[in-house]
Every structure is written in structure tokens, then in C-alpha cells.
Amino acid sequence: MTQTEAIFFDQPHRRFNLLTNEWIQVSPHRTNRPWQGKTENTSDDNKSHFDPDCYLCPGNPRAGGEVKNPEYASTFVFENDFSALFPGTPEEALSEKELLKAETEKGICRVVCFSPRHDLTLAEMSLEDIRMVVDVWADQYEDLGSKPWINYVQIFENKGEIMGCSNPHPHGQIWAQESIPEEPHKELIQQKRYYEKHGSTLLSDYLSLELDKNVRIVAENDHFVVMVPFWAFWPYETMVVSRRPFARFTDMTDDERDGLADIISRITIRYDNLFEISFPYTAGFHPAPTDGQPHKEWHFHMHFYPPLLRSANVKKFSVGYEMLANAQRDITAEYAAEILKNLSDLHYKKAQVPQG
Ligand SMILES: [Zn+2]
Ligand SMILES: [Zn+2]
């Protein structure tokens, strides 16, 4: 470690998020102490394959009760019964004295069930089954993105009660809409700026630097790398980046789709192994906007934002200083990467020796 690196290891500092053009404050001295290890298991186990009360299980009535799910055998996509956006919203804008500004927004919201099994998560699904989910995501991106009025397709998963997700059945969501939402929009500006200056994508240059340094890399395969980004905000935040710079879900080769399934499996297993619980997170993809532009600057990637801090029960709260002043974190990205890297690729439930 150089003298400069040593300072950033234990002194309060700010880090710059290249993708969003925002600063994050880091206070490493607050948690630079030996790893305490996992705490007690929480009682998330012992779910059954099928729950008669689950509105996502095959054959069950959906929330609202009018529609029944088909007896699906792998994945299942349907229009969200409680959509936040509708395709038929009339176009209208409001502007008053440059003080009041609003515009209507059209969109389509869908739900993607990852598996008919109520008790599984991506971390426990086979690579073949995760690959089927990858194909569904790609198909949905293509189907929704090809509508001329849809300019962004946000695919995400909200997992765990702590994240406000009420149903444990493995599923994700898709919100496709007219405008490019704030997070991808910030990334669009930053990636464009970088590409115009350097002629290469921001994330391909960043990825080679990270691979070179090898202090924040968590896992990798032939097509994808997962790392704790230098500017991570959430305690165990990670980012999955494709080795080849491409922009869209639909640009992925067959092998890359397998690679994506593999890297998702590796990171979600590590997350579960961290505290030996079904690890909560919000995760999602940032593919290029579907606005008809070439997007040579865009580099396909995925974010995992988990809220847990030092144990299964300690959640990070963004309050006080963070609400009023600046995003802040305690454990450094390097420390989090080291812990995640050293966890097993084998899910803890499968590693347990049967008793008796
Ligand atoms: Zn279910
Ligand atoms: Zn992103």
C-alpha cells in the first residue's frame, strides 16, 4: 500500500461516482475493525414449494382475485395488477411562471416470475433456470423497447421484506416508460461525456483499471466481472460489468447470456453466504435507452444495492446528515470486496451436511 492509499484506508474522505457525477463521503475509521463474523440465522427457511395463498404461484388467483395464474412451468410474465404507469395516459403538460412544471407519463409495468417454485431465489436456482430468466429479460427489453414511445426499460428485482417486498415468491419487475428516468439519465450524460473525450466506454476503461488493481474484484468469468465499485454507497454494493462493451440486452451473444446467468448466481450465492440468510437487495440492469439512438457510449451493467450493514439485523439507514447533506458510508469498498471475495461459490444450504 502506498502512503496515499494508506490515507484513504483509514481517514475520512470523499469519493467521486463517475457514473452519476456525484460525491460520496466515506468514514472508514468508524468500522475498520476486525470482521465480527455472522450473527444468528433469521427464520427465513422452511418455505414450501407451493403456497396456496401466494398470488404468484402457478394456478393461484392473483391479487384482486379476478385473474388466475396459468400452471406455468418455468418463467411467467404478466401486466402488473397495480401498475404505476399506464399506456393510455393522455398527453398533457403544465407550466406556470417557470415555477410549476409537470408532464404526464405513459408506461407499461410488468411482473416476471423467475420460477414456479415459491421457495427458491436466484441464489438457489440452477444456472439453466437463471439462463431462462436472462432470456425473458432480453425478450422483454426487446418487446417493450421496440414500441416507439418507450424510451427506457428498467428491469429490476426488489428482494426481501426489509426492502418492502411483501411476497417472497422469486420475481422481478419491469417498468418501461416514455422518459429516461433520473439514474440512467445521469449515467447517460456521464458515459457520453467520457466516450466523446476518450473514444472508449467509461466502464471498459474503468473495468481494466479495476482488473489491474484487483482490490475490489469479487468474482469474474469469461464475459462478466462483479466488483464493489470504488464509489459504492451501500455497504455491500456491487456492480456487474460486461467485459465486451455492448449497450443492449439484445446485443448479448448466447455465451454472454450464459455468462450473465453465471455471474448472477455467483454474486447472489455470496450474498446469501455472508450472513447465512436469504440476503435482501434491490438489483437491476442499466442497458442503453431504447430511444432509437446508437448509444455507442453505453456499457451494459447491473447494480446490486443491499441495505444490510454488519449483520443480518443491522440495516443501513439514510437519515440525518445523508438526507440533508451527502451520501455517506462507513466500511470502505475495499473492505467489503475482500469479505465478499472470500465467501464460497457454494450456497450455504447446499454446503450443510445432512444430520443424523
Ligand atoms: Zn408463490
Ligand atoms: Zn448504472
mmCIF file of C-alpha atoms and ligand atoms in Angstrom:
data_model
loop_
_atom_site.group_PDB
_atom_site.id
_atom_site.type_symbol
_atom_site.label_atom_id
_atom_site.label_comp_id
_atom_site.label_asym_id
_atom_site.label_seq_id
_atom_site.Cartn_x
_atom_site.Cartn_y
_atom_site.Cartn_z
ATOM 1 C CA MET A 1 0.000 0.000 0.000
ATOM 2 C CA THR A 2 1.361 3.417 -0.931
ATOM 3 C CA GLN A 3 1.292 6.289 1.564
ATOM 4 C CA THR A 4 -1.593 7.872 -0.340
ATOM 5 C CA GLU A 5 -3.560 4.615 -0.387
ATOM 6 C CA ALA A 6 -2.967 4.260 3.365
ATOM 7 C CA ILE A 7 -4.602 7.624 3.983
ATOM 8 C CA PHE A 8 -7.700 6.585 2.045
ATOM 9 C CA PHE A 9 -7.774 3.345 4.006
ATOM 10 C CA ASP A 10 -8.474 4.939 7.372
ATOM 11 C CA GLN A 11 -9.056 8.678 7.013
ATOM 12 C CA PRO A 12 -12.373 10.405 6.252
ATOM 13 C CA HIS A 13 -12.564 11.278 2.569
ATOM 14 C CA ARG A 14 -14.826 11.809 -0.429
ATOM 15 C CA ARG A 15 -15.022 9.595 -3.499
ATOM 16 C CA PHE A 16 -16.356 10.553 -6.866
ATOM 17 C CA ASN A 17 -19.008 8.471 -8.608
ATOM 18 C CA LEU A 18 -18.007 8.590 -12.263
ATOM 19 C CA LEU A 19 -21.308 7.167 -13.433
ATOM 20 C CA THR A 20 -23.568 9.694 -11.718
ATOM 21 C CA ASN A 21 -21.319 12.724 -11.275
ATOM 22 C CA GLU A 22 -21.910 12.749 -7.508
ATOM 23 C CA TRP A 23 -19.667 12.601 -4.466
ATOM 24 C CA ILE A 24 -19.926 10.118 -1.661
ATOM 25 C CA GLN A 25 -18.477 10.671 1.800
ATOM 26 C CA VAL A 26 -16.518 7.802 3.372
ATOM 27 C CA SER A 27 -15.721 7.463 7.084
ATOM 28 C CA PRO A 28 -13.664 4.263 7.187
ATOM 29 C CA HIS A 29 -12.404 4.740 10.763
ATOM 30 C CA ARG A 30 -15.932 4.089 12.030
ATOM 31 C CA THR A 31 -15.856 0.410 11.083
ATOM 32 C CA ASN A 32 -12.272 -0.501 10.263
ATOM 33 C CA ARG A 33 -12.183 -3.192 12.874
ATOM 34 C CA PRO A 34 -11.836 -6.970 12.673
ATOM 35 C CA TRP A 35 -14.642 -8.835 10.932
ATOM 36 C CA GLN A 36 -17.147 -9.897 13.580
ATOM 37 C CA GLY A 37 -18.477 -12.802 11.575
ATOM 38 C CA LYS A 38 -22.061 -13.719 11.028
ATOM 39 C CA THR A 39 -24.782 -13.420 13.608
ATOM 40 C CA GLU A 40 -27.694 -15.749 14.238
ATOM 41 C CA ASN A 41 -29.747 -17.111 11.379
ATOM 42 C CA THR A 42 -33.052 -15.407 10.883
ATOM 43 C CA SER A 43 -36.067 -17.597 10.294
ATOM 44 C CA ASP A 44 -36.456 -17.305 6.534
ATOM 45 C CA ASP A 45 -36.074 -21.027 5.851
ATOM 46 C CA ASN A 46 -38.587 -23.864 5.649
ATOM 47 C CA LYS A 47 -40.758 -22.366 2.936
ATOM 48 C CA SER A 48 -42.647 -24.900 0.845
ATOM 49 C CA HIS A 49 -42.529 -25.289 -2.960
ATOM 50 C CA PHE A 50 -46.080 -24.023 -3.235
ATOM 51 C CA ASP A 51 -48.093 -21.566 -1.146
ATOM 52 C CA PRO A 52 -51.875 -21.673 -1.681
ATOM 53 C CA ASP A 53 -52.107 -18.025 -0.543
ATOM 54 C CA CYS A 54 -49.380 -16.714 -2.886
ATOM 55 C CA TYR A 55 -50.702 -14.639 -5.786
ATOM 56 C CA LEU A 56 -47.636 -15.520 -7.893
ATOM 57 C CA CYS A 57 -47.660 -19.323 -7.539
ATOM 58 C CA PRO A 58 -48.903 -21.301 -10.581
ATOM 59 C CA GLY A 59 -52.678 -21.762 -10.753
ATOM 60 C CA ASN A 60 -53.419 -19.357 -7.894
ATOM 61 C CA PRO A 61 -55.753 -16.360 -8.109
ATOM 62 C CA ARG A 62 -53.846 -13.089 -8.419
ATOM 63 C CA ALA A 63 -54.126 -10.087 -6.125
ATOM 64 C CA GLY A 64 -57.556 -8.684 -6.811
ATOM 65 C CA GLY A 65 -58.864 -12.219 -7.285
ATOM 66 C CA GLU A 66 -60.280 -11.956 -10.810
ATOM 67 C CA VAL A 67 -57.438 -13.486 -12.800
ATOM 68 C CA LYS A 68 -55.821 -16.864 -12.244
ATOM 69 C CA ASN A 69 -52.163 -17.596 -12.999
ATOM 70 C CA PRO A 70 -51.580 -20.350 -15.562
ATOM 71 C CA GLU A 71 -49.892 -23.583 -14.426
ATOM 72 C CA TYR A 72 -46.551 -22.193 -15.635
ATOM 73 C CA ALA A 73 -43.515 -24.486 -15.516
ATOM 74 C CA SER A 74 -40.534 -22.113 -15.809
ATOM 75 C CA THR A 75 -40.987 -18.337 -16.054
ATOM 76 C CA PHE A 76 -44.134 -16.262 -16.300
ATOM 77 C CA VAL A 77 -44.658 -12.621 -17.302
ATOM 78 C CA PHE A 78 -47.818 -10.608 -16.783
ATOM 79 C CA GLU A 79 -49.000 -6.997 -16.703
ATOM 80 C CA ASN A 80 -48.736 -5.656 -13.142
ATOM 81 C CA ASP A 81 -52.171 -5.627 -11.485
ATOM 82 C CA PHE A 82 -51.125 -2.465 -9.641
ATOM 83 C CA SER A 83 -49.205 -0.694 -12.392
ATOM 84 C CA ALA A 84 -47.655 2.661 -11.565
ATOM 85 C CA LEU A 85 -47.885 3.701 -15.216
ATOM 86 C CA PHE A 86 -50.423 3.135 -17.993
ATOM 87 C CA PRO A 87 -50.023 3.107 -21.791
ATOM 88 C CA GLY A 88 -53.190 5.142 -22.330
ATOM 89 C CA THR A 89 -52.472 8.192 -20.177
ATOM 90 C CA PRO A 90 -53.349 11.300 -22.228
ATOM 91 C CA GLU A 91 -50.536 13.681 -23.156
ATOM 92 C CA GLU A 92 -50.590 16.882 -21.161
ATOM 93 C CA ALA A 93 -48.051 19.372 -19.825
ATOM 94 C CA LEU A 94 -48.286 22.024 -17.164
ATOM 95 C CA SER A 95 -46.034 25.035 -16.862
ATOM 96 C CA GLU A 96 -46.748 28.059 -14.753
ATOM 97 C CA LYS A 97 -44.405 31.032 -14.437
ATOM 98 C CA GLU A 98 -41.413 28.670 -14.525
ATOM 99 C CA LEU A 99 -42.457 27.668 -11.016
ATOM 100 C CA LEU A 100 -44.860 24.820 -11.503
ATOM 101 C CA LYS A 101 -43.841 22.230 -14.040
ATOM 102 C CA ALA A 102 -45.337 18.818 -14.760
ATOM 103 C CA GLU A 103 -45.953 16.447 -17.622
ATOM 104 C CA THR A 104 -47.934 13.236 -17.971
ATOM 105 C CA GLU A 105 -46.006 9.990 -18.321
ATOM 106 C CA LYS A 106 -47.008 6.843 -20.192
ATOM 107 C CA GLY A 107 -45.633 3.413 -19.440
ATOM 108 C CA ILE A 108 -46.117 -0.308 -19.060
ATOM 109 C CA CYS A 109 -45.395 -2.249 -15.853
ATOM 110 C CA ARG A 110 -44.906 -5.992 -15.879
ATOM 111 C CA VAL A 111 -44.055 -8.684 -13.353
ATOM 112 C CA VAL A 112 -41.616 -11.520 -14.137
ATOM 113 C CA CYS A 113 -41.872 -14.714 -12.080
ATOM 114 C CA PHE A 114 -38.431 -16.351 -12.111
ATOM 115 C CA SER A 115 -39.645 -19.841 -11.196
ATOM 116 C CA PRO A 116 -42.840 -21.742 -10.361
ATOM 117 C CA ARG A 117 -41.151 -22.727 -7.084
ATOM 118 C CA HIS A 118 -42.280 -20.481 -4.232
ATOM 119 C CA ASP A 119 -39.280 -21.337 -2.056
ATOM 120 C CA LEU A 120 -36.414 -20.536 -4.434
ATOM 121 C CA THR A 121 -34.426 -17.372 -5.126
ATOM 122 C CA LEU A 122 -31.880 -16.633 -7.853
ATOM 123 C CA ALA A 123 -29.190 -17.711 -5.357
ATOM 124 C CA GLU A 124 -30.664 -21.207 -5.183
ATOM 125 C CA MET A 125 -31.763 -21.637 -8.783
ATOM 126 C CA SER A 126 -29.742 -23.707 -11.268
ATOM 127 C CA LEU A 127 -27.693 -21.970 -13.961
ATOM 128 C CA GLU A 128 -30.057 -23.369 -16.610
ATOM 129 C CA ASP A 129 -33.049 -21.822 -14.854
ATOM 130 C CA ILE A 130 -31.326 -18.444 -14.329
ATOM 131 C CA ARG A 131 -30.411 -18.505 -18.025
ATOM 132 C CA MET A 132 -34.127 -18.813 -18.846
ATOM 133 C CA VAL A 133 -34.754 -15.696 -16.757
ATOM 134 C CA VAL A 134 -31.968 -13.878 -18.661
ATOM 135 C CA ASP A 135 -33.709 -14.809 -21.925
ATOM 136 C CA VAL A 136 -37.033 -13.488 -20.600
ATOM 137 C CA TRP A 137 -35.392 -10.198 -19.580
ATOM 138 C CA ALA A 138 -33.830 -9.875 -23.052
ATOM 139 C CA ASP A 139 -37.151 -10.669 -24.770
ATOM 140 C CA GLN A 140 -38.993 -8.150 -22.608
ATOM 141 C CA TYR A 141 -36.366 -5.479 -23.261
ATOM 142 C CA GLU A 142 -36.795 -6.083 -26.989
ATOM 143 C CA ASP A 143 -40.589 -6.263 -26.930
ATOM 144 C CA LEU A 144 -41.121 -3.169 -24.777
ATOM 145 C CA GLY A 145 -38.167 -1.216 -26.159
ATOM 146 C CA SER A 146 -39.368 -1.668 -29.748
ATOM 147 C CA LYS A 147 -42.503 0.379 -29.027
ATOM 148 C CA PRO A 148 -41.724 3.806 -30.484
ATOM 149 C CA TRP A 149 -42.960 5.673 -27.407
ATOM 150 C CA ILE A 150 -40.971 3.571 -24.899
ATOM 151 C CA ASN A 151 -37.555 5.152 -24.341
ATOM 152 C CA TYR A 152 -36.338 3.258 -21.288
ATOM 153 C CA VAL A 153 -36.902 -0.258 -19.989
ATOM 154 C CA GLN A 154 -36.000 -0.591 -16.311
ATOM 155 C CA ILE A 155 -35.716 -4.222 -15.243
ATOM 156 C CA PHE A 156 -35.230 -4.807 -11.515
ATOM 157 C CA GLU A 157 -35.732 -7.075 -8.538
ATOM 158 C CA ASN A 158 -36.731 -5.955 -5.074
ATOM 159 C CA LYS A 159 -35.920 -8.816 -2.733
ATOM 160 C CA GLY A 160 -36.719 -9.241 0.945
ATOM 161 C CA GLU A 161 -39.170 -7.876 3.461
ATOM 162 C CA ILE A 162 -36.606 -5.349 4.652
ATOM 163 C CA MET A 163 -36.774 -3.849 1.142
ATOM 164 C CA GLY A 164 -40.548 -3.570 1.357
ATOM 165 C CA CYS A 165 -41.157 -6.603 -0.827
ATOM 166 C CA SER A 166 -44.244 -8.315 0.513
ATOM 167 C CA ASN A 167 -44.123 -11.556 -1.484
ATOM 168 C CA PRO A 168 -41.174 -13.996 -1.149
ATOM 169 C CA HIS A 169 -42.026 -15.764 -4.436
ATOM 170 C CA PRO A 170 -38.983 -15.173 -6.713
ATOM 171 C CA HIS A 171 -39.966 -12.383 -9.070
ATOM 172 C CA GLY A 172 -38.863 -9.094 -10.525
ATOM 173 C CA GLN A 173 -40.446 -6.115 -12.189
ATOM 174 C CA ILE A 174 -40.184 -4.127 -15.371
ATOM 175 C CA TRP A 175 -41.188 -0.508 -15.716
ATOM 176 C CA ALA A 176 -40.960 0.682 -19.308
ATOM 177 C CA GLN A 177 -41.691 4.333 -19.960
ATOM 178 C CA GLU A 178 -41.640 7.378 -22.172
ATOM 179 C CA SER A 179 -38.900 9.370 -20.487
ATOM 180 C CA ILE A 180 -35.426 8.256 -19.434
ATOM 181 C CA PRO A 181 -35.565 8.081 -15.613
ATOM 182 C CA GLU A 182 -33.139 10.007 -13.399
ATOM 183 C CA GLU A 183 -30.492 7.338 -12.625
ATOM 184 C CA PRO A 184 -29.947 6.122 -16.200
ATOM 185 C CA HIS A 185 -30.161 9.734 -17.345
ATOM 186 C CA LYS A 186 -27.257 10.765 -15.094
ATOM 187 C CA GLU A 187 -25.294 7.762 -16.388
ATOM 188 C CA LEU A 188 -26.126 8.666 -19.967
ATOM 189 C CA ILE A 189 -24.638 12.147 -19.581
ATOM 190 C CA GLN A 190 -21.505 10.843 -17.868
ATOM 191 C CA GLN A 191 -20.920 7.986 -20.321
ATOM 192 C CA LYS A 192 -21.437 10.277 -23.287
ATOM 193 C CA ARG A 193 -19.036 12.851 -21.916
ATOM 194 C CA TYR A 194 -16.399 10.174 -21.380
ATOM 195 C CA TYR A 195 -16.887 8.494 -24.756
ATOM 196 C CA GLU A 196 -16.654 11.768 -26.652
ATOM 197 C CA LYS A 197 -13.372 12.598 -24.912
ATOM 198 C CA HIS A 198 -11.676 9.177 -24.948
ATOM 199 C CA GLY A 199 -13.335 7.180 -27.734
ATOM 200 C CA SER A 200 -13.859 4.219 -25.404
ATOM 201 C CA THR A 201 -16.660 3.458 -22.952
ATOM 202 C CA LEU A 202 -16.254 4.744 -19.408
ATOM 203 C CA LEU A 203 -16.909 1.302 -17.968
ATOM 204 C CA SER A 204 -14.461 -0.557 -20.214
ATOM 205 C CA ASP A 205 -11.628 1.734 -19.108
ATOM 206 C CA TYR A 206 -12.800 1.570 -15.501
ATOM 207 C CA LEU A 207 -13.043 -2.229 -15.687
ATOM 208 C CA SER A 208 -9.492 -2.666 -16.969
ATOM 209 C CA LEU A 209 -8.205 -0.400 -14.207
ATOM 210 C CA GLU A 210 -10.086 -2.441 -11.591
ATOM 211 C CA LEU A 211 -8.828 -5.743 -13.036
ATOM 212 C CA ASP A 212 -5.327 -4.311 -12.942
ATOM 213 C CA LYS A 213 -5.557 -3.226 -9.294
ATOM 214 C CA ASN A 214 -7.511 -6.311 -8.234
ATOM 215 C CA VAL A 215 -8.604 -4.961 -4.835
ATOM 216 C CA ARG A 216 -12.331 -4.504 -5.451
ATOM 217 C CA ILE A 217 -12.997 -7.518 -7.744
ATOM 218 C CA VAL A 218 -15.371 -10.050 -6.180
ATOM 219 C CA ALA A 219 -15.786 -12.674 -8.933
ATOM 220 C CA GLU A 220 -15.375 -12.996 -12.678
ATOM 221 C CA ASN A 221 -15.976 -15.298 -15.641
ATOM 222 C CA ASP A 222 -15.173 -15.082 -19.359
ATOM 223 C CA HIS A 223 -17.847 -12.464 -20.036
ATOM 224 C CA PHE A 224 -18.634 -10.564 -16.836
ATOM 225 C CA VAL A 225 -16.899 -9.173 -13.779
ATOM 226 C CA VAL A 226 -18.537 -8.307 -10.472
ATOM 227 C CA MET A 227 -16.848 -5.750 -8.230
ATOM 228 C CA VAL A 228 -17.528 -3.358 -5.411
ATOM 229 C CA PRO A 229 -17.327 -0.040 -7.259
ATOM 230 C CA PHE A 230 -14.800 2.490 -5.924
ATOM 231 C CA TRP A 231 -17.696 4.883 -5.235
ATOM 232 C CA ALA A 232 -20.096 2.324 -3.684
ATOM 233 C CA PHE A 233 -22.710 3.769 -1.333
ATOM 234 C CA TRP A 234 -24.467 0.686 0.089
ATOM 235 C CA PRO A 235 -22.313 -1.398 2.476
ATOM 236 C CA TYR A 236 -22.022 -4.436 0.156
ATOM 237 C CA GLU A 237 -22.989 -2.758 -3.078
ATOM 238 C CA THR A 238 -21.686 -4.436 -6.233
ATOM 239 C CA MET A 239 -21.705 -3.770 -9.944
ATOM 240 C CA VAL A 240 -21.686 -6.395 -12.690
ATOM 241 C CA VAL A 241 -19.935 -5.171 -15.849
ATOM 242 C CA SER A 242 -19.624 -6.929 -19.206
ATOM 243 C CA ARG A 243 -16.060 -7.444 -20.443
ATOM 244 C CA ARG A 244 -17.082 -6.627 -24.006
ATOM 245 C CA PRO A 245 -18.513 -3.141 -24.386
ATOM 246 C CA PHE A 246 -22.062 -3.535 -25.663
ATOM 247 C CA ALA A 247 -25.119 -1.466 -24.898
ATOM 248 C CA ARG A 248 -28.272 -3.567 -25.009
ATOM 249 C CA PHE A 249 -29.757 -6.767 -23.687
ATOM 250 C CA THR A 250 -30.297 -7.762 -27.291
ATOM 251 C CA ASP A 251 -26.576 -7.304 -28.146
ATOM 252 C CA MET A 252 -25.605 -10.206 -25.900
ATOM 253 C CA THR A 253 -24.328 -13.392 -27.548
ATOM 254 C CA ASP A 254 -25.522 -16.788 -26.439
ATOM 255 C CA ASP A 255 -22.317 -17.326 -24.444
ATOM 256 C CA GLU A 256 -22.646 -13.917 -22.818
ATOM 257 C CA ARG A 257 -26.166 -14.772 -21.690
ATOM 258 C CA ASP A 258 -24.756 -17.896 -20.036
ATOM 259 C CA GLY A 259 -22.035 -15.740 -18.525
ATOM 260 C CA LEU A 260 -24.582 -13.321 -17.117
ATOM 261 C CA ALA A 261 -26.547 -16.194 -15.534
ATOM 262 C CA ASP A 262 -23.313 -17.499 -14.028
ATOM 263 C CA ILE A 263 -22.195 -14.178 -12.557
ATOM 264 C CA ILE A 264 -25.672 -13.526 -11.091
ATOM 265 C CA SER A 265 -25.518 -16.944 -9.474
ATOM 266 C CA ARG A 266 -22.048 -16.290 -8.041
ATOM 267 C CA ILE A 267 -22.857 -12.924 -6.513
ATOM 268 C CA THR A 268 -26.278 -13.865 -5.101
ATOM 269 C CA ILE A 269 -24.807 -17.034 -3.524
ATOM 270 C CA ARG A 270 -22.056 -14.946 -1.919
ATOM 271 C CA TYR A 271 -24.660 -12.523 -0.591
ATOM 272 C CA ASP A 272 -26.668 -15.369 0.979
ATOM 273 C CA ASN A 273 -23.480 -16.837 2.444
ATOM 274 C CA LEU A 274 -22.468 -13.519 4.014
ATOM 275 C CA PHE A 275 -24.912 -13.769 6.927
ATOM 276 C CA GLU A 276 -26.389 -17.190 6.067
ATOM 277 C CA ILE A 277 -29.772 -15.702 5.265
ATOM 278 C CA SER A 278 -31.751 -15.034 2.118
ATOM 279 C CA PHE A 279 -29.976 -11.728 1.531
ATOM 280 C CA PRO A 280 -32.168 -8.704 0.753
ATOM 281 C CA TYR A 281 -31.320 -6.282 -2.030
ATOM 282 C CA THR A 282 -32.573 -4.169 -4.865
ATOM 283 C CA ALA A 283 -30.864 -5.162 -8.081
ATOM 284 C CA GLY A 284 -31.370 -4.100 -11.649
ATOM 285 C CA PHE A 285 -29.946 -3.605 -15.098
ATOM 286 C CA HIS A 286 -28.788 -0.496 -16.838
ATOM 287 C CA PRO A 287 -28.917 -1.244 -20.545
ATOM 288 C CA ALA A 288 -28.982 1.588 -23.093
ATOM 289 C CA PRO A 289 -32.154 3.640 -23.539
ATOM 290 C CA THR A 290 -34.497 2.394 -26.273
ATOM 291 C CA ASP A 291 -34.890 5.836 -27.856
ATOM 292 C CA GLY A 292 -33.612 4.884 -31.297
ATOM 293 C CA GLN A 293 -30.142 6.424 -30.766
ATOM 294 C CA PRO A 294 -26.988 4.344 -31.440
ATOM 295 C CA HIS A 295 -25.637 4.695 -27.860
ATOM 296 C CA LYS A 296 -22.024 3.811 -28.650
ATOM 297 C CA GLU A 297 -21.160 5.354 -25.269
ATOM 298 C CA TRP A 298 -23.361 2.984 -23.282
ATOM 299 C CA HIS A 299 -21.832 -0.002 -21.478
ATOM 300 C CA PHE A 300 -24.255 -2.677 -20.258
ATOM 301 C CA HIS A 301 -24.100 -3.254 -16.499
ATOM 302 C CA MET A 302 -26.074 -4.252 -13.447
ATOM 303 C CA HIS A 303 -26.224 -2.902 -9.875
ATOM 304 C CA PHE A 304 -26.854 -4.687 -6.594
ATOM 305 C CA TYR A 305 -27.857 -2.390 -3.729
ATOM 306 C CA PRO A 306 -28.157 -4.348 -0.470
ATOM 307 C CA PRO A 307 -29.168 -2.491 2.708
ATOM 308 C CA LEU A 308 -27.527 -4.709 5.359
ATOM 309 C CA LEU A 309 -24.561 -3.395 7.302
ATOM 310 C CA ARG A 310 -22.697 -5.577 9.813
ATOM 311 C CA SER A 311 -25.151 -8.404 10.406
ATOM 312 C CA ALA A 312 -28.458 -9.852 9.261
ATOM 313 C CA ASN A 313 -30.253 -7.441 11.553
ATOM 314 C CA VAL A 314 -28.370 -4.199 11.159
ATOM 315 C CA LYS A 315 -29.763 -2.131 8.316
ATOM 316 C CA LYS A 316 -28.175 0.973 6.915
ATOM 317 C CA PHE A 317 -30.446 3.994 7.252
ATOM 318 C CA SER A 318 -30.086 7.080 5.136
ATOM 319 C CA VAL A 319 -31.165 9.700 7.618
ATOM 320 C CA GLY A 320 -29.880 12.888 9.243
ATOM 321 C CA TYR A 321 -26.750 14.101 7.505
ATOM 322 C CA GLU A 322 -27.475 11.945 4.460
ATOM 323 C CA MET A 323 -30.942 13.387 3.897
ATOM 324 C CA LEU A 324 -29.736 16.927 4.340
ATOM 325 C CA ALA A 325 -26.201 16.928 3.053
ATOM 326 C CA ASN A 326 -24.445 13.983 1.424
ATOM 327 C CA ALA A 327 -24.491 10.220 0.894
ATOM 328 C CA GLN A 328 -22.077 8.598 3.317
ATOM 329 C CA ARG A 329 -20.684 5.160 4.127
ATOM 330 C CA ASP A 330 -18.587 3.603 6.864
ATOM 331 C CA ILE A 331 -16.922 0.424 5.620
ATOM 332 C CA THR A 332 -14.713 1.010 2.626
ATOM 333 C CA ALA A 333 -15.359 -0.546 -0.780
ATOM 334 C CA GLU A 334 -12.066 -2.470 -0.491
ATOM 335 C CA TYR A 335 -13.026 -3.975 2.850
ATOM 336 C CA ALA A 336 -16.442 -5.065 1.551
ATOM 337 C CA ALA A 337 -14.862 -6.539 -1.598
ATOM 338 C CA GLU A 338 -12.357 -8.542 0.446
ATOM 339 C CA ILE A 339 -15.161 -10.093 2.503
ATOM 340 C CA LEU A 340 -17.360 -10.904 -0.499
ATOM 341 C CA LYS A 341 -14.433 -12.279 -2.494
ATOM 342 C CA ASN A 342 -13.501 -14.754 0.225
ATOM 343 C CA LEU A 343 -17.001 -16.211 0.538
ATOM 344 C CA SER A 344 -17.781 -19.566 -1.071
ATOM 345 C CA ASP A 345 -19.355 -20.068 -4.507
ATOM 346 C CA LEU A 346 -21.403 -22.867 -2.958
ATOM 347 C CA HIS A 347 -24.687 -21.857 -1.315
ATOM 348 C CA TYR A 348 -24.628 -22.432 2.450
ATOM 349 C CA LYS A 349 -27.796 -24.535 2.340
ATOM 350 C CA LYS A 350 -26.169 -26.897 -0.154
ATOM 351 C CA ALA A 351 -22.930 -26.949 1.827
ATOM 352 C CA GLN A 352 -24.618 -28.166 5.007
ATOM 353 C CA VAL A 353 -24.025 -31.844 5.752
ATOM 354 C CA PRO A 354 -27.308 -33.637 6.439
ATOM 355 C CA GLN A 355 -27.620 -34.507 10.099
ATOM 356 C CA GLY A 356 -28.448 -37.861 11.713
HETATM 357 ZN ZN ZN B 1 -45.557 -18.312 -4.662
HETATM 358 ZN ZN ZN B 2 -25.931 2.040 -13.718
#
